[in-house]
C-alpha cells in the first residue's frame, strides 16, 4: 500500500455517509415493489369488490345531489342553516353564496364537490367519534392512535395515494379515501380531548350516584364534550374541502378538477372562480357548524363557570 | 322514606402510591407519615381510623385541608378504595361488594352533595334533581313528581326549568341537596357542602338541613373545616389531623374537654354561650327546690339560660328534664365562669366554689 493513499482510505467514511450499497437498496426496493404488485395481482379484484358498495354509495350520493333541482338544494341548505344557527344572517349568507356560485356557471361542479365532502365528513365523524371515545378510555390505545394520526397529518398525501391508486386505480373511491385520511384526525383528537376535559367533580358525582359506564358516557361525558366535538366536526369539514384539489389529481370531479385544469393551462379567471367557489362552500359549512356549536355552548352558560 | 343506617369504620388505612399495601405493616409498626413519604414516596392519607357512626344522626368530620377528611368520606361509597381496614354499613361489608352490587348500593342507599355542587350544566334543575332516579330506571312522570316536591322543599319553587348557571351558588347547592334527597337514600354524604357559600347563606342552609333532618332521620356524614358549623350540626364530631383522629365526641366534649392544644386553639374562638348546654355545667339540684325559682329545660344553651335569668329577678334557676322534674341548678356566676375558656380555671372547680356560696 502506498503511503500517500493511506489517510484517504482511512478517512473515507467521514466524507461519504456509510450507506447501504446501491445494489442492496435497489434489490430491496425491487423486492418490496414486486411483492406489492404480486399482492395486487392476487387480491386486487377482491379488494376492488370490497370497495364496490362504497363506490355505489358515492355515485348514488352524487346523483342525488346533482340530480335534484337547484332551488330545492338552495332551500334545503337554507333550512339547514336556520335549524343549526337560528340566525337569519347565516341563512342569508349561505343562500347568497350558493346563488353566486351557480351564477358563475359552477353549480354542477360545486354540487359534485359538496357531495364528496359531505360523504367524507359523515364517514369521518362516524368512525372518528368512536375512536376518540376509545382513546379517552384506554391510554395505551390512545398512544398508538396519536402516533398514527401524527403520521397521517404530516405524510404528504401523494405518498399514501400511491398504494391506493395502485390498488384501486383513479376515481371516486381513492379520492374519498384520501380525503378521509386527511380529514379524520381533528374529529378523533377533539373527541378525545373533549371527553378528557369534562369536569372531574361532575364525573365523581356521576359515579357517586351509581352511573354505569354507558350511562356515564351518554348522560355526562358526551353531552358535556359536545361543543368540543362540534369544533372537531367543523375542522373535519374544512380539511375535507382543503383536500378536493389534491383529490382531483386522482380523478375526483368537481371544483378541484377545474382548478387543476386552470393551473395546467394558465387560465387565471377559471382558477379564481373555482377557488372562490371552494372558499364560499367552506365558509357556508364553517359558519353553520360554528353557529350550532355556539348554540350548544349558550345552553350551558360556559361564561359563568 | 328510608331512615338512617349505622356506619362502622374499623382500622381504616389509606396510603396513596404504587403498591401501597406493602407499607401497611411498617405504618402499623410506627413508621411516621413524613418518613413514609421521604423513604418510599408514598402518602399516608388515613392512619388507623375507627369511627362508629350511629344511625339517624349527623356525624361531622372536621379537619383542615390535607387532614384526609374528603378521602375518608369517599370511602363510605367507595369512590376511594382503602388500603386496609373494614367498613360495615348496617351489617353489610361494603368492601366485599362487586362492581354491579356497588353500583346498586350507590344508587339506592347513598347520596352525595359536593363542595362545588357538581351539577350537570347541560340539564335543567328538575333534570338534575331527578338524575339519581333516572339512573335507577324510575319512570319520568314519577321521577318528576318526586323531584318537584323536593325542589319545593328546598325553596326553589318556580326554578325547575332553569339551568344551573342561571342560579346563585346558594341556589345551586339547594339543587345539589334536592338531588341527594330525591334519591331517598338512607345515607347522605356531604363533602364540604356549604364551604363555598357566603356566611349568611351558609347559616340558612344549616338551618334547613337541621329542619329536614328532624323529620328525615337519615345518617348524615358532614365534612367541614369550620368548627362553628361542626358544633352547630354535629350530633357527633370527629376531628382529623394529618390523617389521624385527634378527638371524637359530641360538641360538649370538644368545647369543654379539648383533647390537646391543637383542638384547644380551635375552640378558643368559639362562642361558648351558644354551644355549651346547661347540663354540662349544672350543679346538683337542691333537696327542696324553691317553687318560685325560674325553670330551664335540659338541653338549653348557656346563652338561653343567661337570658332567662337576666329577665327574671333571681340569680339562680332549676334545670328540669322533659318531665319537668328538677335535675340540677345553675347560677348566673356559674354561667359567667363557664363562658370563660381560660384553661387556668378548670370548669370542674367552678361549680364547687359557687355552690359553697349558695
XYZ file of C-alpha atoms in Angstrom, chain B residues 80-315:
236
model
C -61.769 5.681 47.037
C -60.597 2.153 47.866
C -58.985 1.662 51.264
C -55.526 0.162 51.591
C -56.686 -1.849 54.586
C -59.500 -1.842 57.121
C -63.222 -2.509 57.093
C -66.381 -0.507 56.521
C -69.669 -2.091 57.561
C -72.963 -0.391 56.808
C -75.957 -1.812 58.638
C -74.246 -5.177 58.928
C -73.111 -5.226 55.288
C -69.397 -5.185 54.484
C -69.209 -2.767 51.596
C -65.612 -3.660 50.731
C -66.752 -7.111 49.637
C -69.115 -5.734 47.015
C -68.513 -6.473 43.331
C -68.911 -3.743 40.736
C -72.582 -4.390 39.998
C -73.504 -4.650 43.675
C -71.602 -1.480 44.472
C -73.472 0.382 41.754
C -76.803 -0.712 43.185
C -75.608 0.276 46.650
C -74.665 3.760 45.422
C -77.933 4.159 43.550
C -80.190 3.105 46.397
C -78.505 3.666 49.721
C -76.159 6.651 49.476
C -76.448 10.137 48.048
C -73.738 12.739 47.935
C -73.579 16.534 47.990
C -70.398 18.178 46.694
C -68.450 21.286 47.615
C -68.567 22.734 44.108
C -72.088 21.397 43.573
C -71.104 19.129 40.636
C -74.391 19.717 38.823
C -74.773 18.721 35.190
C -74.545 22.040 33.327
C -76.478 20.816 30.286
C -79.508 19.797 32.319
C -82.230 21.909 33.896
C -82.828 21.973 37.646
C -85.535 19.290 37.525
C -83.402 17.114 35.224
C -80.530 17.439 37.684
C -82.707 16.666 40.682
C -84.111 13.513 39.054
C -80.669 12.309 37.897
C -80.386 9.625 40.573
C -83.945 8.431 39.961
C -83.266 8.259 36.227
C -80.211 6.042 36.854
C -82.408 3.758 38.930
C -84.765 3.438 35.960
C -87.737 5.226 37.532
C -90.303 6.482 35.015
C -90.068 10.172 34.132
C -93.574 11.094 35.346
C -92.956 9.546 38.747
C -89.402 10.919 38.977
C -90.632 14.381 38.064
C -93.283 14.267 40.769
C -90.694 13.303 43.422
C -88.193 15.837 42.079
C -90.721 18.703 42.040
C -91.699 18.072 45.643
C -88.047 18.249 46.745
C -87.435 21.375 44.665
C -90.343 22.859 46.609
C -88.927 21.660 49.956
C -85.508 23.241 49.421
C -87.120 26.535 48.476
C -86.589 26.578 44.722
C -90.241 26.828 43.701
C -90.532 28.066 40.122
C -86.889 27.415 39.222
C -87.266 23.863 37.911
C -86.810 24.806 34.262
C -83.686 26.936 34.786
C -80.147 25.844 34.037
C -77.580 25.684 36.864
C -75.541 28.606 35.523
C -78.573 30.857 35.890
C -78.641 30.275 39.666
C -76.527 31.693 42.508
C -74.150 29.460 44.468
C -76.605 29.010 47.327
C -79.392 28.058 44.954
C -77.133 25.644 43.075
C -76.344 23.883 46.319
C -80.063 23.655 47.057
C -80.333 21.822 43.759
C -77.475 19.561 44.903
C -79.314 18.867 48.136
C -82.615 18.226 46.354
C -80.822 15.807 44.017
C -79.467 13.919 47.014
C -82.778 13.875 48.891
C -84.794 12.770 45.836
C -82.808 9.570 45.895
C -84.298 8.750 49.295
C -81.049 7.101 50.313
C -80.515 6.238 53.950
C -77.037 7.757 53.999
C -76.325 11.327 52.985
C -72.686 12.209 52.344
C -71.991 15.928 52.390
C -68.454 16.842 51.334
C -67.828 20.436 52.461
C -71.278 21.055 51.076
C -71.528 24.582 52.445
C -67.893 25.677 52.351
C -68.261 27.548 49.068
C -71.242 29.590 50.255
C -71.470 33.054 51.817
C -71.749 33.047 55.635
C -75.409 34.147 55.765
C -76.495 31.654 53.113
C -74.469 29.010 54.878
C -76.378 29.609 58.119
C -79.681 29.361 56.209
C -78.623 26.096 54.650
C -77.569 24.718 58.049
C -80.957 25.618 59.491
C -82.684 23.950 56.565
C -80.597 20.811 56.968
C -81.415 20.599 60.699
C -85.122 21.067 59.974
C -85.115 18.403 57.287
C -83.106 16.030 59.468
C -85.514 16.338 62.407
C -88.067 14.802 60.092
C -85.998 12.513 57.846
C -83.630 10.974 60.422
C -81.024 9.937 57.859
C -77.450 9.111 58.690
C -75.642 12.233 57.551
C -71.876 12.369 57.250
C -70.933 16.016 57.045
C -67.429 17.191 56.211
C -66.347 20.681 57.165
C -63.302 22.743 58.074
C -65.405 25.173 60.076
C -65.689 24.403 63.805
C -68.785 26.582 64.296
C -70.532 24.596 61.576
C -69.346 21.333 63.121
C -70.624 22.292 66.573
C -73.936 23.516 65.224
C -74.753 20.484 63.081
C -72.907 17.572 64.630
C -74.588 15.084 66.926
C -71.160 13.559 66.970
C -67.898 15.117 65.845
C -64.592 13.606 64.775
C -61.584 15.862 64.420
C -58.896 14.742 61.975
C -55.346 15.974 61.686
C -52.772 14.627 59.223
C -54.923 11.574 58.601
C -55.341 10.604 62.245
C -58.213 11.100 64.648
C -57.362 13.673 67.320
C -60.668 13.631 69.160
C -64.158 12.125 68.910
C -67.188 13.144 70.891
C -70.194 15.445 70.936
C -69.989 19.215 70.852
C -69.792 19.443 74.668
C -66.778 17.147 74.794
C -64.943 19.114 72.160
C -65.553 22.528 73.690
C -65.234 21.626 77.375
C -62.543 18.983 77.167
C -60.340 19.599 74.116
C -58.002 16.624 73.722
C -54.879 18.655 73.022
C -53.527 22.121 72.308
C -54.357 21.805 68.621
C -58.060 21.479 69.358
C -57.880 23.969 72.233
C -56.618 26.558 69.749
C -59.627 25.885 67.522
C -62.064 26.007 70.399
C -60.693 29.279 71.762
C -62.702 31.451 69.382
C -65.947 29.530 69.626
C -68.998 31.304 71.016
C -69.292 29.071 74.082
C -72.634 30.506 75.169
C -74.279 29.088 72.079
C -72.583 25.685 72.240
C -72.342 24.656 75.887
C -75.533 23.257 77.331
C -76.661 23.819 80.897
C -76.489 20.060 81.536
C -72.739 20.101 81.087
C -72.054 22.635 83.859
C -75.020 22.452 86.282
C -74.690 21.688 89.994
C -76.760 19.044 91.765
C -80.379 20.076 92.342
C -81.179 21.296 95.879
C -83.121 18.857 98.079
C -86.207 21.049 98.301
C -86.217 23.301 95.250
C -87.785 26.680 95.756
C -91.007 26.670 93.718
C -90.667 30.309 92.772
C -87.300 29.875 91.016
C -87.339 30.048 87.191
C -87.128 26.708 85.443
C -84.966 25.956 82.422
C -85.328 22.810 80.367
C -82.402 20.445 79.972
C -80.594 20.899 76.664
C -80.835 24.706 76.683
C -77.639 26.579 75.896
C -75.910 28.844 78.400
C -76.951 31.823 76.316
C -80.635 30.910 76.624
C -80.249 30.295 80.348
C -78.467 33.596 80.862
C -81.228 35.442 79.021
C -83.927 33.736 81.096
C -82.144 34.597 84.336
C -81.409 38.183 83.351
C -85.083 38.722 82.557
C -86.145 37.340 85.959
C -85.452 38.749 89.433
C -83.455 35.676 90.514
C -79.804 34.811 90.092
